[in-house]
mmCIF file of C-alpha atoms in Angstrom:
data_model
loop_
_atom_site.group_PDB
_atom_site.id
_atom_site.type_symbol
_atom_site.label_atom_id
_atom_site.label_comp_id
_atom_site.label_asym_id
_atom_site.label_seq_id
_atom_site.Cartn_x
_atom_site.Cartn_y
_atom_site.Cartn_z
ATOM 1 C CA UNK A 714 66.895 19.230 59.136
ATOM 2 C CA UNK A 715 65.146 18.269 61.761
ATOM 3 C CA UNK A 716 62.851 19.303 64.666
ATOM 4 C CA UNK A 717 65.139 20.156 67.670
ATOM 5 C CA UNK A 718 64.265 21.153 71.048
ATOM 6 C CA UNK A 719 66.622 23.946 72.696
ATOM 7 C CA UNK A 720 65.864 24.183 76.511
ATOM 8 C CA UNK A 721 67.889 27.504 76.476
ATOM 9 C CA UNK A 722 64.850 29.472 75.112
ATOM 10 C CA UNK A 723 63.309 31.452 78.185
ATOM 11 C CA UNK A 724 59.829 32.325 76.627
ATOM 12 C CA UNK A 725 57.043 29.933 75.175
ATOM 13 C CA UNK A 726 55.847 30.029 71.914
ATOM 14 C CA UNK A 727 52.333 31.060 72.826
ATOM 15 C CA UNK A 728 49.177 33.042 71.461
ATOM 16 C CA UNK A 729 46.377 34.645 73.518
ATOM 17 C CA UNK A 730 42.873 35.024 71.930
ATOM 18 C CA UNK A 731 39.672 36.221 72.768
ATOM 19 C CA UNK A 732 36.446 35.759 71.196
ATOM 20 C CA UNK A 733 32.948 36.141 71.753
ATOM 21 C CA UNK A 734 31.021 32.873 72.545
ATOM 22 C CA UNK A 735 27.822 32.052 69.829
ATOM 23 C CA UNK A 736 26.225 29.406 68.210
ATOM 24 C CA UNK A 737 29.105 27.823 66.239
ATOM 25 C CA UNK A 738 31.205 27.924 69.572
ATOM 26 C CA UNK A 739 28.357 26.373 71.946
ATOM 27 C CA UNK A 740 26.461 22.909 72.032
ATOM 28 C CA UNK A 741 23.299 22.358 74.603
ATOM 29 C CA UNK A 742 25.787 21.021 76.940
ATOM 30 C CA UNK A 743 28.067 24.215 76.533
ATOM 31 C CA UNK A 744 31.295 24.167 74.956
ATOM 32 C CA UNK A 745 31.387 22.194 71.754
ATOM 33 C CA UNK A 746 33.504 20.001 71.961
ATOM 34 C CA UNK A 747 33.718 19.513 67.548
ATOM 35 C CA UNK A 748 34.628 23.636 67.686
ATOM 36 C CA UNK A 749 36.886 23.726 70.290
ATOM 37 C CA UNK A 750 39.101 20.725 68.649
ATOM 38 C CA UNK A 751 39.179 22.687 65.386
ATOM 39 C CA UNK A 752 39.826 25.698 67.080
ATOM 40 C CA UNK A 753 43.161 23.912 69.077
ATOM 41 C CA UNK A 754 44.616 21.860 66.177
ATOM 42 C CA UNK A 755 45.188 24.960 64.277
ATOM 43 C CA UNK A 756 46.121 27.017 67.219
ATOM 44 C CA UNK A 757 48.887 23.795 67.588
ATOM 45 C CA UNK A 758 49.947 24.040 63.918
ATOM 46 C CA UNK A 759 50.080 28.096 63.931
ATOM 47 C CA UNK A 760 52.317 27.772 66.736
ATOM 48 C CA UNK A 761 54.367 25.198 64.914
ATOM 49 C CA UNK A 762 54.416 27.621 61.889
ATOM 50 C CA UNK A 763 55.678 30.775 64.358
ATOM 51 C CA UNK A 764 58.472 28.527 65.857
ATOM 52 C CA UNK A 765 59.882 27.814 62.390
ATOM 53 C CA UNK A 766 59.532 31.285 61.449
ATOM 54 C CA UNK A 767 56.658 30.731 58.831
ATOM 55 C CA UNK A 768 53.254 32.779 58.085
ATOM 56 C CA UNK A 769 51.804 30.318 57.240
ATOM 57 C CA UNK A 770 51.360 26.339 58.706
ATOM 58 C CA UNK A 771 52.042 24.881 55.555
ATOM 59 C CA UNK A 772 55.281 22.292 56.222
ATOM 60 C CA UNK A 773 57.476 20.445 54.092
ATOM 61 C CA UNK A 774 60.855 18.323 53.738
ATOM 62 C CA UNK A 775 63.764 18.679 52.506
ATOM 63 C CA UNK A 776 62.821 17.480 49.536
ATOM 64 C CA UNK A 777 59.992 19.210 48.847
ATOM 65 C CA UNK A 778 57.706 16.666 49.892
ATOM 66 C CA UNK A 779 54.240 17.390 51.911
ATOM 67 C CA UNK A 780 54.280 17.395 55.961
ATOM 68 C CA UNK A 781 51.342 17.242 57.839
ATOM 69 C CA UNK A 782 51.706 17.445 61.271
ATOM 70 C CA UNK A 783 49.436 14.769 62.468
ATOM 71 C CA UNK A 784 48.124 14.601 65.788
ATOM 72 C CA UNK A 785 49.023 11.003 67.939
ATOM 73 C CA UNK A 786 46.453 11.820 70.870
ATOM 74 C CA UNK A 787 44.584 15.077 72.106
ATOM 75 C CA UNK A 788 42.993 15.095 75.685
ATOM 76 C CA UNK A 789 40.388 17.023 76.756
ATOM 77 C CA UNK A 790 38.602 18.601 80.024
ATOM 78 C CA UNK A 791 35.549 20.671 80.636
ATOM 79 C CA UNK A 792 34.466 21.738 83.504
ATOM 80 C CA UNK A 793 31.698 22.961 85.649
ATOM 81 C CA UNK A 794 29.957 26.103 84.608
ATOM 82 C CA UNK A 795 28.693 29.072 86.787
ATOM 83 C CA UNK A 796 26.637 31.194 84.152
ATOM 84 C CA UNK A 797 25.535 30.405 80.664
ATOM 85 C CA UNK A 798 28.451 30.964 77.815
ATOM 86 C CA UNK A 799 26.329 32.036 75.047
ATOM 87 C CA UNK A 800 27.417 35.967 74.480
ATOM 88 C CA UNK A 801 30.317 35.740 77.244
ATOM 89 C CA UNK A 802 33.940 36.290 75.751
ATOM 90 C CA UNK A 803 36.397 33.412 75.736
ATOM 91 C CA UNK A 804 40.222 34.135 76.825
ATOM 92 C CA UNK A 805 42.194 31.159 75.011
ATOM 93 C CA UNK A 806 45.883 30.852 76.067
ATOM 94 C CA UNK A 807 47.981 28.488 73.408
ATOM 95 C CA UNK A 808 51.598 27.592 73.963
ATOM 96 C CA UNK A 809 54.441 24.888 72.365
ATOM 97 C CA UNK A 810 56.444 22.547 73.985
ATOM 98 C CA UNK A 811 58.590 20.093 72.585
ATOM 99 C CA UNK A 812 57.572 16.733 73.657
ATOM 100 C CA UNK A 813 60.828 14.344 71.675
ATOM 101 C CA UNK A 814 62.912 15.042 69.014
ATOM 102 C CA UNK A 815 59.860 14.029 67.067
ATOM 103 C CA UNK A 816 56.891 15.357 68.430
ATOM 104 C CA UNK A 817 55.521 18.675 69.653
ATOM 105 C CA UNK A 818 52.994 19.239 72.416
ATOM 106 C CA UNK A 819 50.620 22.199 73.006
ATOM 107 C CA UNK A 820 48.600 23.175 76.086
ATOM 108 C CA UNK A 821 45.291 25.374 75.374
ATOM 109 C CA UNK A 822 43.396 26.900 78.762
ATOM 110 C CA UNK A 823 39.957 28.311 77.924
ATOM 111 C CA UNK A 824 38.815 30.750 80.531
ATOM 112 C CA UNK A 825 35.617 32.918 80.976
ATOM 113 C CA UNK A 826 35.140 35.533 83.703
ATOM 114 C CA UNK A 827 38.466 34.836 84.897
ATOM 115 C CA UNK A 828 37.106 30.625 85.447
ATOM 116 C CA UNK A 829 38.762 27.828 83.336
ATOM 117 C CA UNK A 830 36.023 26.321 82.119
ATOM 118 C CA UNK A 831 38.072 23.550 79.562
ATOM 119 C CA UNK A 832 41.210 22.601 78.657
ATOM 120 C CA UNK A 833 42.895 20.634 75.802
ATOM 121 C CA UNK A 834 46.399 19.048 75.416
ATOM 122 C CA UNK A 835 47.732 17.791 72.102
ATOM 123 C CA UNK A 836 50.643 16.110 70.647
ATOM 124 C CA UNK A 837 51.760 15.696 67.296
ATOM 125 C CA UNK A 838 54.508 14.115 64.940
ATOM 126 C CA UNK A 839 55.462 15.021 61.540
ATOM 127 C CA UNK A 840 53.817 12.759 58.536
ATOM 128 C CA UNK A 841 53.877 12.835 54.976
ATOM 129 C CA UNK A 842 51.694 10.412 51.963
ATOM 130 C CA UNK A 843 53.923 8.170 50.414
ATOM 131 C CA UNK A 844 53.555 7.740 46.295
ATOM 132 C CA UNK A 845 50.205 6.185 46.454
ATOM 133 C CA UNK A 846 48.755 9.046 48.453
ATOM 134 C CA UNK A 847 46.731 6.274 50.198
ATOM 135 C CA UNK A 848 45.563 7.284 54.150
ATOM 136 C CA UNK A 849 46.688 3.858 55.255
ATOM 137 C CA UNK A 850 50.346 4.419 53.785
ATOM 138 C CA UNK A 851 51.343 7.321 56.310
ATOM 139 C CA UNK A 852 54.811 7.821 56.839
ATOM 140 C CA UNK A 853 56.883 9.483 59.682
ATOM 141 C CA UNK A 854 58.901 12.521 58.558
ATOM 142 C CA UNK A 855 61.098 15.468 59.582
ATOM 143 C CA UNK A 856 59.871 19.456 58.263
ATOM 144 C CA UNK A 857 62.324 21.663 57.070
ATOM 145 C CA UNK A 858 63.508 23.932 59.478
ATOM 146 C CA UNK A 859 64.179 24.012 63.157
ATOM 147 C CA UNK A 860 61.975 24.791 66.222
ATOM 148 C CA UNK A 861 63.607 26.346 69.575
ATOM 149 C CA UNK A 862 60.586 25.449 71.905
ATOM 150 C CA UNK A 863 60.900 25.198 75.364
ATOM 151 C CA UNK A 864 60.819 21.367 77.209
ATOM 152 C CA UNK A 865 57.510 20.095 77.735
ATOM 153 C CA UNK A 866 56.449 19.914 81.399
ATOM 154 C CA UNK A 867 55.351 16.376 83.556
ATOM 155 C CA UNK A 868 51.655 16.927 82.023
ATOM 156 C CA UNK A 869 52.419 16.487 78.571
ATOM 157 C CA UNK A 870 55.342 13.919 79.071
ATOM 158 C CA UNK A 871 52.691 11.439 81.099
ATOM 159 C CA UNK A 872 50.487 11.811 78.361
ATOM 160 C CA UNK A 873 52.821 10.935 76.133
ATOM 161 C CA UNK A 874 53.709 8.072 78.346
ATOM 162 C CA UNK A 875 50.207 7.356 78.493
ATOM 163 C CA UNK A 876 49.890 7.373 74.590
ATOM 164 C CA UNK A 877 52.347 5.359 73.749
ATOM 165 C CA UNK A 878 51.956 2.408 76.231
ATOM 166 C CA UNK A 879 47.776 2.542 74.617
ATOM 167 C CA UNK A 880 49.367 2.040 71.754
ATOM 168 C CA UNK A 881 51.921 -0.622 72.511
ATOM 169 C CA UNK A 882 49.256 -3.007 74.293
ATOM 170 C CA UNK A 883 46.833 -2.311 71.837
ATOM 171 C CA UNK A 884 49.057 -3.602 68.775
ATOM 172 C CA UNK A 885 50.315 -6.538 71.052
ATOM 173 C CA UNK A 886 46.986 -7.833 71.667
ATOM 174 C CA UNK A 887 45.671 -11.051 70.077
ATOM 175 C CA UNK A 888 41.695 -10.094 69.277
ATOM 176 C CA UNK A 889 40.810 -6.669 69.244
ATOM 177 C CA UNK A 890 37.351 -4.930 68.397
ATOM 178 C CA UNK A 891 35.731 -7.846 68.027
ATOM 179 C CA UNK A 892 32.205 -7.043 69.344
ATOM 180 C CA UNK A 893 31.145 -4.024 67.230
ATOM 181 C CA UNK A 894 28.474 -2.228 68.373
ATOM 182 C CA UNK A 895 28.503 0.941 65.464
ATOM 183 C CA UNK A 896 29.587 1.539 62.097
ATOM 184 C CA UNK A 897 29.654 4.237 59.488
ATOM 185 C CA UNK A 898 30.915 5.578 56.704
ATOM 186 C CA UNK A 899 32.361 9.422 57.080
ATOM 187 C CA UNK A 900 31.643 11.862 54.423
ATOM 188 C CA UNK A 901 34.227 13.144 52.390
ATOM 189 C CA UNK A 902 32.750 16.948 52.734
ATOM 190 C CA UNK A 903 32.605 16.830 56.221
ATOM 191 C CA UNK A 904 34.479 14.560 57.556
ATOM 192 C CA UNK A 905 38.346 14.793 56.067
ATOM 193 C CA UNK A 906 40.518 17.797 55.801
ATOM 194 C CA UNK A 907 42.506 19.990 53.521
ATOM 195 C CA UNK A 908 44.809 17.157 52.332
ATOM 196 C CA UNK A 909 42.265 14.175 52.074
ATOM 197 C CA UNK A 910 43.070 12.340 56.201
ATOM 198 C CA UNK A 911 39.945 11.841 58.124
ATOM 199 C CA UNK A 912 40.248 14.941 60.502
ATOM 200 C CA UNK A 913 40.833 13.913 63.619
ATOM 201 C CA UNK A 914 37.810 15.653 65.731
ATOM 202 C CA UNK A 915 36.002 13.183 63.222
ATOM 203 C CA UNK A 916 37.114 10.665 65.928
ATOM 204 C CA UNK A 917 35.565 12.420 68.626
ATOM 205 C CA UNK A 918 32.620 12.811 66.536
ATOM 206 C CA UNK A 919 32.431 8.845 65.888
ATOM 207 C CA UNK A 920 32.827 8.246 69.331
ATOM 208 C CA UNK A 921 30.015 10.618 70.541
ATOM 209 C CA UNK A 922 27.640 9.540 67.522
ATOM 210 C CA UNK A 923 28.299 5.724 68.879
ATOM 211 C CA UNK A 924 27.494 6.562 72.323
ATOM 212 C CA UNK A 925 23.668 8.289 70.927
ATOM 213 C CA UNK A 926 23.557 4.978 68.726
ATOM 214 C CA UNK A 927 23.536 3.157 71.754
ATOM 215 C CA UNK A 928 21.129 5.458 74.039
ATOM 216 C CA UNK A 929 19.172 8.125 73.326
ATOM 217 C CA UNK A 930 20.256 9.962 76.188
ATOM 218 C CA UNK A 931 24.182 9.409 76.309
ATOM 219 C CA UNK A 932 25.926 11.200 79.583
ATOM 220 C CA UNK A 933 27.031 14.130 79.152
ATOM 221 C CA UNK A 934 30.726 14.203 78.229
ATOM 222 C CA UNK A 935 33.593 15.298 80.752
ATOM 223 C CA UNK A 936 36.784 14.796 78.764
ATOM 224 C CA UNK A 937 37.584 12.366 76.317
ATOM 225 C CA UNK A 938 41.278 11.550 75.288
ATOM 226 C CA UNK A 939 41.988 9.757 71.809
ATOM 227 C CA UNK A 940 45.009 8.060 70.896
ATOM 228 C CA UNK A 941 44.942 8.157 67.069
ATOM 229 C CA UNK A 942 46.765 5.077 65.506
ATOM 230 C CA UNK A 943 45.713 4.951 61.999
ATOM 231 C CA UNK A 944 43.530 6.749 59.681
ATOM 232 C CA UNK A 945 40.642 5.606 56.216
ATOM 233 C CA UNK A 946 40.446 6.516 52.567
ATOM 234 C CA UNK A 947 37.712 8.031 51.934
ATOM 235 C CA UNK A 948 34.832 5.757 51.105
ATOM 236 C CA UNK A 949 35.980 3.226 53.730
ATOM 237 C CA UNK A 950 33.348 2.622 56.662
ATOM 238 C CA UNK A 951 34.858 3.231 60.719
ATOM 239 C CA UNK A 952 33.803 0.180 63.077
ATOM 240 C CA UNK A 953 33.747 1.000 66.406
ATOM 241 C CA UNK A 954 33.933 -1.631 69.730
ATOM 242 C CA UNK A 955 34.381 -2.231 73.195
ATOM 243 C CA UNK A 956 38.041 -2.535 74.902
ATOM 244 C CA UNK A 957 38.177 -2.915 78.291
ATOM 245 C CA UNK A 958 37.145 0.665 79.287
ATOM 246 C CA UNK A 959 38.373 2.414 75.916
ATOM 247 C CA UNK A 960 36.533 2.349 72.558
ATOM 248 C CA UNK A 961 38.580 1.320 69.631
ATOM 249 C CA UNK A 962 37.492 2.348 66.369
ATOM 250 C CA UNK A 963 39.184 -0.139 62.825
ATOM 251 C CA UNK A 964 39.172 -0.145 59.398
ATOM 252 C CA UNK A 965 37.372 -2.899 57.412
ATOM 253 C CA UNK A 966 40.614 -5.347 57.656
ATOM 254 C CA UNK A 967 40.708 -4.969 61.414
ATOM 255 C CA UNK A 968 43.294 -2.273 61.609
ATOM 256 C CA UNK A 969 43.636 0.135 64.462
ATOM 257 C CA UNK A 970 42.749 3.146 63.513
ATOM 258 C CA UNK A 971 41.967 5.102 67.321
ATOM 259 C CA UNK A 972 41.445 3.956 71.028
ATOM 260 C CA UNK A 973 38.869 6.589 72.695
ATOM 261 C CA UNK A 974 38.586 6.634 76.635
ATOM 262 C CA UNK A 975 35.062 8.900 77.668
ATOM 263 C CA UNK A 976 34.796 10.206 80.794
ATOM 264 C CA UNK A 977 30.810 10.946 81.211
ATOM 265 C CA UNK A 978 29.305 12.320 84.141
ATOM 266 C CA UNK A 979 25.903 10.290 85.476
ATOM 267 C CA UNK A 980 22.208 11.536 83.474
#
């Protein structure tokens, strides 16, 4: 079976938290941007879990097989602050949309003192490893079950506009990442998940670690919205370059494996 959308359902599938600010919440600039990814994507993939009716967000086919569902861009927004966050509690508001018949869309608003102080919007397809459990062998799949989420609204649907036409130029075009300025090689401990796929604030992570590669005193970061087209095995290095206004970030062969846009406010 697969996911399906019913427009008839009146209430979002949605989850309120709140939770004290500290250290593993909190960079120098304020809200860190590595916690507050982690903290979304499994806010996204408990929702997805309480749509189908599960516990727990573990997914898989019909056939038994492994689903991950794998995120195909996040977006992100902070914004200014009026008092320091370390001790303050955060109010976190999660909800599900359905995006397509084969993607799913979630909308997190991160208040403090009654002020939004970030936001994050994600959207994610269904995925499974084919037989050679290789991380450049991904394949699109359907979970068992079905989801009655309500429509996504004209935020989520531009960026999945937006996400799909980055993607669609990006594959079309003849030379790309050809100037790389930064490379690495993530650690497996750190740097992939549960199931062995580079996790995808890794990306975010790359991005802001390229930026410090190239000055020692980056701009701060505003938002950042990553379009994730690909993903490493682990030992594999991540080469990251100039596009236009967008960083891309490849594998060793040249394939796509993320397009990054920063939005940085001036030192």
């Amino acid at each position: 079976m697969a996911v399906v959308a019913f427009a008839a359902r009146q209430a979002p599938v949605e989850e309120a938290v709140s939770l004290p600010l500290g250290m593993a919440q909190l960079s120098p600039a304020g809200l860190s941007e590595q916690w507050l990814l982690r903290f979304c994507g499994d806010q996204h993939w408990a929702l997805i879990a309480k749509a189908l009716g599960q516990r727990e967000a573990v997914f898989h086919a019909e056939d038994g097989r492994p689903v991950y569902a794998a995120f195909c861009t996040t977006s992100l927004r902070f914004y200014p602050l009026s008092r320091p966050l370390l001790g303050q509690d955060a109010q976190i508001l999660s909800r599900l949309f359905a995006v397509s018949d084969t993607r799913t869309g979630s909308t997190h608003q991160i208040m403090v003192g009654g002020e939004r102080i970030a936001k994050v919007s994600m959207i994610s397809t269904f995925v499974s490893h084919d037989a050679s459990r290789s991380n450049t062998r991904i394949f699109r799949n359907t979970v068992l079950g079905d989801m009655q989420i309500m429509p996504a609204g004209p935020e989520l649907m531009m960026l999945d506009g937006e996400t799909r036409e980055t993607a669609r130029s990006l594959r079309k075009a003849a030379q790309v990442g050809v100037q790389t300025y930064y490379c690495e090689r993530p650690t497996p401990s750190l740097d992939f998940n549960a199931v062995g796929l580079l996790y995808f604030p890794t990306f975010s992570r790359i991005a802001e670690a390229a930026a410090y590669a190239r000055s020692e005193r980056p701009e701060p970061v505003l938002g950042r919205d990553v379009v994730y087209l690909g993903n490493i095995n682990q030992g594999d290095r991540v080469y990251v370059a100039d596009h236009g206004t967008m960083s891309v970030m490849t594998r060793g062969d040249g394939s796509l494996i993320a397009a990054v846009q920063t939005l940085s406010a001036p030192v």
